[in-house]
PDB file of C-alpha atoms in Angstrom:
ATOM      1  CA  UNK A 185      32.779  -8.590 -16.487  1.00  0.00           C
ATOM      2  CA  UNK A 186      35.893  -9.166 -18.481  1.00  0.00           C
ATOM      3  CA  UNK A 187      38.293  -6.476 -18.782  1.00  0.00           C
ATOM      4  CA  UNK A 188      40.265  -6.199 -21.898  1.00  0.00           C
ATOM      5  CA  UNK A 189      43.046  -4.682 -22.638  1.00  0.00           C
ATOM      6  CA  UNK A 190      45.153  -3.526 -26.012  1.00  0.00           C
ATOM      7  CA  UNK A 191      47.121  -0.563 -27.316  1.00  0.00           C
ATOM      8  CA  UNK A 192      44.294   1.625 -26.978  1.00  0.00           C
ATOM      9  CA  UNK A 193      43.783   1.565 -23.178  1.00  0.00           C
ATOM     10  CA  UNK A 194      47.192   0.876 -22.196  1.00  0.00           C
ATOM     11  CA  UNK A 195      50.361   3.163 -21.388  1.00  0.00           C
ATOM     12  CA  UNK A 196      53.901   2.574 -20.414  1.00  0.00           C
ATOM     13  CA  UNK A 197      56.050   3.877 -18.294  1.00  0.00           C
ATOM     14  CA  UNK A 198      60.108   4.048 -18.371  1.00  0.00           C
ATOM     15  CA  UNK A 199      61.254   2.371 -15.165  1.00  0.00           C
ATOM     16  CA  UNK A 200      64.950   2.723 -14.490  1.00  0.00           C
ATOM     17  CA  UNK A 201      67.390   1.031 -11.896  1.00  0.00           C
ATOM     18  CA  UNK A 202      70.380   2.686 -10.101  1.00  0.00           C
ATOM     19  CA  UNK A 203      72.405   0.096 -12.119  1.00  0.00           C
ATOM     20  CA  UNK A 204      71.650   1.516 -16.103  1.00  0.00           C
ATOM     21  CA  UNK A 205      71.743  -2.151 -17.859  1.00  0.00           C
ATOM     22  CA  UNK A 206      67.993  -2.491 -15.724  1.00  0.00           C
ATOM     23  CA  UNK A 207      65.939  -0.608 -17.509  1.00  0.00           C
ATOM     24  CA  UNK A 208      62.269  -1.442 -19.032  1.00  0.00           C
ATOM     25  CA  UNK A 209      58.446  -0.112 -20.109  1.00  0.00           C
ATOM     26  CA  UNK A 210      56.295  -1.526 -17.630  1.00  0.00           C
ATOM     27  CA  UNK A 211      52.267  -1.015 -17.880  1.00  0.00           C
ATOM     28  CA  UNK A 212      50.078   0.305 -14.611  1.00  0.00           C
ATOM     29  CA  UNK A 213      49.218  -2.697 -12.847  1.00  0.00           C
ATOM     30  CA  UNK A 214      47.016  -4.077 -15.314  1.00  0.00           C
ATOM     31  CA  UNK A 215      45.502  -6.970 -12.160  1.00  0.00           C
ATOM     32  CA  UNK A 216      44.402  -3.752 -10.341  1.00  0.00           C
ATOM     33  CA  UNK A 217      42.683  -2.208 -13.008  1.00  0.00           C
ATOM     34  CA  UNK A 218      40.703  -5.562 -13.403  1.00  0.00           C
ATOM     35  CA  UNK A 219      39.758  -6.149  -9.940  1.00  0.00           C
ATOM     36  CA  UNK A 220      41.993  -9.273  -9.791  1.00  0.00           C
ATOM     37  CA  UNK A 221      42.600 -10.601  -6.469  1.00  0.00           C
ATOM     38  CA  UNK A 222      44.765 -13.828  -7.524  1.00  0.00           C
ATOM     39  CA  UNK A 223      46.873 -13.162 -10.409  1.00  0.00           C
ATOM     40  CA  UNK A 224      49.072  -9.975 -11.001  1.00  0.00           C
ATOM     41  CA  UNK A 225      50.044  -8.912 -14.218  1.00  0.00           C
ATOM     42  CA  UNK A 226      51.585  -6.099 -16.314  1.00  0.00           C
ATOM     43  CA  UNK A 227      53.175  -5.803 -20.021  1.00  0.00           C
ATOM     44  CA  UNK A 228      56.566  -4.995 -20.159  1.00  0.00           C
ATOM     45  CA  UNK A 229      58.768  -3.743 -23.085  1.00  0.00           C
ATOM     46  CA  UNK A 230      62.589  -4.817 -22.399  1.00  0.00           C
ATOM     47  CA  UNK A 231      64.558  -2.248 -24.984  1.00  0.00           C
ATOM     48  CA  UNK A 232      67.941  -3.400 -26.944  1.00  0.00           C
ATOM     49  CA  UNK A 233      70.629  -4.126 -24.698  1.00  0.00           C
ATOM     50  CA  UNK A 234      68.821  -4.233 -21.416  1.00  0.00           C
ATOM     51  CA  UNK A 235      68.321  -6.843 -18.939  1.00  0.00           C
ATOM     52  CA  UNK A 236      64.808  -6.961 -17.410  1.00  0.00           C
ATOM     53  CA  UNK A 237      65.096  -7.763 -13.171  1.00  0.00           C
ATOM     54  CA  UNK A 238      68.067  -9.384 -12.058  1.00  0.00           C
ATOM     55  CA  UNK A 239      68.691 -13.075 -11.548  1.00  0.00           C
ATOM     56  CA  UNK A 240      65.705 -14.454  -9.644  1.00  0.00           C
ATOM     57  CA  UNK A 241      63.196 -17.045  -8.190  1.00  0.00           C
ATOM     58  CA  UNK A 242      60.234 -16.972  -6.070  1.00  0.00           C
ATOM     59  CA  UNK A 243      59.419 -19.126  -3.191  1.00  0.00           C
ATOM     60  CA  UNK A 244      55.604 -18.772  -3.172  1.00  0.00           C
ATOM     61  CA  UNK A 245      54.859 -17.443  -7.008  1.00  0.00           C
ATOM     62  CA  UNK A 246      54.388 -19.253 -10.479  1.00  0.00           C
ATOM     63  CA  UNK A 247      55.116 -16.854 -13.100  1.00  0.00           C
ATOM     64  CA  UNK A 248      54.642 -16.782 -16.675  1.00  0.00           C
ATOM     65  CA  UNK A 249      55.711 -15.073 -19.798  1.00  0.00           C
ATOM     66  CA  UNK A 250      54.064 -14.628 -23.039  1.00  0.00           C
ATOM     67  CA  UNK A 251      56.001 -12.900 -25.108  1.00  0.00           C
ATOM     68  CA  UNK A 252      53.909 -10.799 -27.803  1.00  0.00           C
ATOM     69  CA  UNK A 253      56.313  -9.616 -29.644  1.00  0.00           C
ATOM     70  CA  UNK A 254      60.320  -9.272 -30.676  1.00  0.00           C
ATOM     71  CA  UNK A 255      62.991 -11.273 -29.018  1.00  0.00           C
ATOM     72  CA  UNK A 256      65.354 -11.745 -25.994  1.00  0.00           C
ATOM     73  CA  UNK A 257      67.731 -14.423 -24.183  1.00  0.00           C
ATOM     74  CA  UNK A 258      66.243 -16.194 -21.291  1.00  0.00           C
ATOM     75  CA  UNK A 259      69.014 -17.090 -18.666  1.00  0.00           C
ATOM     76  CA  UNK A 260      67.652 -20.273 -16.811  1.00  0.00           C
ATOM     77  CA  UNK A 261      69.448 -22.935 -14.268  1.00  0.00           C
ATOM     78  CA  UNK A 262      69.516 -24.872 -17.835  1.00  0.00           C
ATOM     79  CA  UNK A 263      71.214 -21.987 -19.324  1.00  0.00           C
ATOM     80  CA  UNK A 264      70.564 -19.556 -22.387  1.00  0.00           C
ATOM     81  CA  UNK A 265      68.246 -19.907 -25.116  1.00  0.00           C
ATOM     82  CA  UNK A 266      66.252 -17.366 -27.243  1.00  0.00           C
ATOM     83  CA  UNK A 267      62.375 -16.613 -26.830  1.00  0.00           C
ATOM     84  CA  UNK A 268      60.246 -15.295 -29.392  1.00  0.00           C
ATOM     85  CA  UNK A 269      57.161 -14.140 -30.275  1.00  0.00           C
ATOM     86  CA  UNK A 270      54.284 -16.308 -29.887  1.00  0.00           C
ATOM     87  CA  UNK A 271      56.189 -18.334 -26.935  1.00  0.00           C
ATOM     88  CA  UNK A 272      54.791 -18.864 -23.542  1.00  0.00           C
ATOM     89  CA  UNK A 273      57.360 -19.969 -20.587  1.00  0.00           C
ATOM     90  CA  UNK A 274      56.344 -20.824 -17.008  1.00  0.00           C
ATOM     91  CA  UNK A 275      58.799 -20.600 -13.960  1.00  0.00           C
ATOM     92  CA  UNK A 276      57.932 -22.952 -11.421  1.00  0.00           C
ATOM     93  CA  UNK A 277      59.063 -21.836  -7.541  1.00  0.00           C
ATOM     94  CA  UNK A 278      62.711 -22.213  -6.238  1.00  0.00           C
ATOM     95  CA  UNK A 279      66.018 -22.587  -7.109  1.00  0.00           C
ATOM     96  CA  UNK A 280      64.855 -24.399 -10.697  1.00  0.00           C
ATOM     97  CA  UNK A 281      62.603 -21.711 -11.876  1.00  0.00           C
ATOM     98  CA  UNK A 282      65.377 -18.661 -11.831  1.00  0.00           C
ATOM     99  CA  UNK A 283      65.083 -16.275 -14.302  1.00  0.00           C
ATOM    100  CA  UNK A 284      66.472 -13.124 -16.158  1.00  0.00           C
ATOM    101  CA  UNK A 285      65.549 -12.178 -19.863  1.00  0.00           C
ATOM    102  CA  UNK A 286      68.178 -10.042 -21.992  1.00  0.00           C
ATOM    103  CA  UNK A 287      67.355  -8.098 -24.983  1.00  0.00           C
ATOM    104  CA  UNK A 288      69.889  -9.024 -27.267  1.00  0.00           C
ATOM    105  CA  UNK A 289      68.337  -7.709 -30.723  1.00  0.00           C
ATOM    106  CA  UNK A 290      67.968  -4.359 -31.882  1.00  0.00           C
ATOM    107  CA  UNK A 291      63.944  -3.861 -31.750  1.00  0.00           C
ATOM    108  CA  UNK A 292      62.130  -3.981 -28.084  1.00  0.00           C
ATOM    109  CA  UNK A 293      60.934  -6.954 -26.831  1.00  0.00           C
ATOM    110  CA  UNK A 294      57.279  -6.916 -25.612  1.00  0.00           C
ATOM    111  CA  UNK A 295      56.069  -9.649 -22.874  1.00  0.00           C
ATOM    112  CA  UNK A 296      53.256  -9.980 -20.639  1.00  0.00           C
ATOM    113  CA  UNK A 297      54.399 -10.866 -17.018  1.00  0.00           C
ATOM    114  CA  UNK A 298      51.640 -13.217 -15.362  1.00  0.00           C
ATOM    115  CA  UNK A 299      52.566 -13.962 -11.469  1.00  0.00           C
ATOM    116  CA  UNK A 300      50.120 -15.878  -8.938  1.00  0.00           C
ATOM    117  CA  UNK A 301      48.919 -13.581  -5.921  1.00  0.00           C
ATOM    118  CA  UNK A 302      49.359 -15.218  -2.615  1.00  0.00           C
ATOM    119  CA  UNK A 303      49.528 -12.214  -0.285  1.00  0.00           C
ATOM    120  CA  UNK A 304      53.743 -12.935   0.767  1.00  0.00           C
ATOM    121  CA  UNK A 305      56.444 -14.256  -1.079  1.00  0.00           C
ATOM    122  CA  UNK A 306      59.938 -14.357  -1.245  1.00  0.00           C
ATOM    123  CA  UNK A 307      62.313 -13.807  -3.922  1.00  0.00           C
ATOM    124  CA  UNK A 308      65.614 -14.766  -3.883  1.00  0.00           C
ATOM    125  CA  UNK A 309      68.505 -13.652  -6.134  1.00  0.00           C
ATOM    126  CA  UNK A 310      71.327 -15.783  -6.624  1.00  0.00           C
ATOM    127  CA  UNK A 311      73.894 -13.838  -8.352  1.00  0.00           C
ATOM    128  CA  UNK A 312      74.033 -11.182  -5.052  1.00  0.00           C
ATOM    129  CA  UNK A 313      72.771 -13.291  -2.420  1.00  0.00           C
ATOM    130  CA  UNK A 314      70.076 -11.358  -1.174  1.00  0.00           C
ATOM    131  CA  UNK A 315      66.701 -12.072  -0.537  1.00  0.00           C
ATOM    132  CA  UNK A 316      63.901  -9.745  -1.019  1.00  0.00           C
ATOM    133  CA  UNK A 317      60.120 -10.050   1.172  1.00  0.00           C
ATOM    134  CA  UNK A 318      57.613  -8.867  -0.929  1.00  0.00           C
ATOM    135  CA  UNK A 319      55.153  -6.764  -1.187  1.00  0.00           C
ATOM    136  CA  UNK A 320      57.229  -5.130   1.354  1.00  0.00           C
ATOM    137  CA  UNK A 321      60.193  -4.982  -1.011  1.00  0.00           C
ATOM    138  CA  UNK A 322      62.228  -5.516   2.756  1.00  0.00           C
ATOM    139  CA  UNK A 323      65.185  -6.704   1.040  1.00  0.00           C
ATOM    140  CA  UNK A 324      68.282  -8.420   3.031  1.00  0.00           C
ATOM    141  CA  UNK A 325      71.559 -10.801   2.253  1.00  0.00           C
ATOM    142  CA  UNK A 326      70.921 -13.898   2.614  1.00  0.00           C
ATOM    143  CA  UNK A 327      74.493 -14.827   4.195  1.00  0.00           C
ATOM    144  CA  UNK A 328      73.033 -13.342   7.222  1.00  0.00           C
ATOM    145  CA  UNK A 329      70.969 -16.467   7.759  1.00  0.00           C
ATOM    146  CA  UNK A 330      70.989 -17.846  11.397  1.00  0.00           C
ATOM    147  CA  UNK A 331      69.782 -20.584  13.461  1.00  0.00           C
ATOM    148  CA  UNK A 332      66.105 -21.006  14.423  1.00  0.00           C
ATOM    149  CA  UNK A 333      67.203 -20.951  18.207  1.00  0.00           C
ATOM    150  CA  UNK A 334      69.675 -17.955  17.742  1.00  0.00           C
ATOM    151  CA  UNK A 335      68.957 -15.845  20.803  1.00  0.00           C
ATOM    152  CA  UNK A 336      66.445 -17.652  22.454  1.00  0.00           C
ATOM    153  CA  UNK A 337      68.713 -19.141  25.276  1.00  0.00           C
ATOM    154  CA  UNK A 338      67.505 -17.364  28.421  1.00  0.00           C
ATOM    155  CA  UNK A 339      63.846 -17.759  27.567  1.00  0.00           C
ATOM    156  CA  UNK A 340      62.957 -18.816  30.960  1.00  0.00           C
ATOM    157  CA  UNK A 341      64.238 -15.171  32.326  1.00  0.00           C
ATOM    158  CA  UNK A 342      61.640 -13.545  30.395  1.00  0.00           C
ATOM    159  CA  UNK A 343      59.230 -15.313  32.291  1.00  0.00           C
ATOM    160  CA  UNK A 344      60.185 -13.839  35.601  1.00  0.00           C
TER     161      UNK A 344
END
């Protein structure tokens, strides 16, 4: 059965970070209230002057943006450039499909955030270093990093 949704059935909620420049509208979990099991999804509203997540990429999950309405910077590996109403943009996994959007203008900017569902993934941020497991939200820096075999010299005692 499809499942639609508009301004009538759908509320927003203020979500703010420690840091104040992360701040946004998000929707309930829109996928959940569908019965989706592959795709997750909310709207978001990015106010004036805010910056939606930091800096990121995912490892395991395409993601997509339609933007329904206003304006904002995208900040890309290829750099800056302004998105608009009516323009869809897909970020492929790794290091080349980073992202960050910045509302720039003085009205909100309204987008729907379209992700793929694979159970685990890993998001990386490159501007602090860290790496983040989700759905766990187990977040740790990534200069931590260590050899496969770190630790696993004396296997042969534990076998005594």
């Amino acid at each position: 059965m499809a499942t639609i949704f508009n301004d009538k059935n759908v509320s927003f909620e203020q979500r703010q970070s420690p840091v104040p420049e992360f701040a946004w509208h998000t929707s309930r979990k829109l996928a959940e209230m569908a019965g989706a099991k592959q795709l997750l999804f909310e709207i978001r509203s990015l106010d004036p002057g805010k910056y939606s997540y930091p800096y990121h990429f995912h490892r395991s999950v395409e993601e997509v943006f339609v933007i329904l309405s206003g304006r904002a910077t995208l900040r890309t590996p290829a750099g800056f450039q302004e998105v608009q109403e009516g323009d869809t943009v897909f970020f492929e996994t790794g290091p080349e499909g980073a992202h960050q959007l910045f509302n720039h203008t003085s009205e909100p900017c309204r987008y729907l955030d379209l992700r793929t569902n694979l159970g685990i993934d890993i998001c990386e941020y490159p501007d602090s270093g860290k790496i983040n497991i989700l759905p766990y939200e187990e977040i740790y820096m990534a200069e931590e990093r260590v050899d496969y075999y770190e630790g696993e010299e004396n296997v042969a005692e534990k076998w005594k």
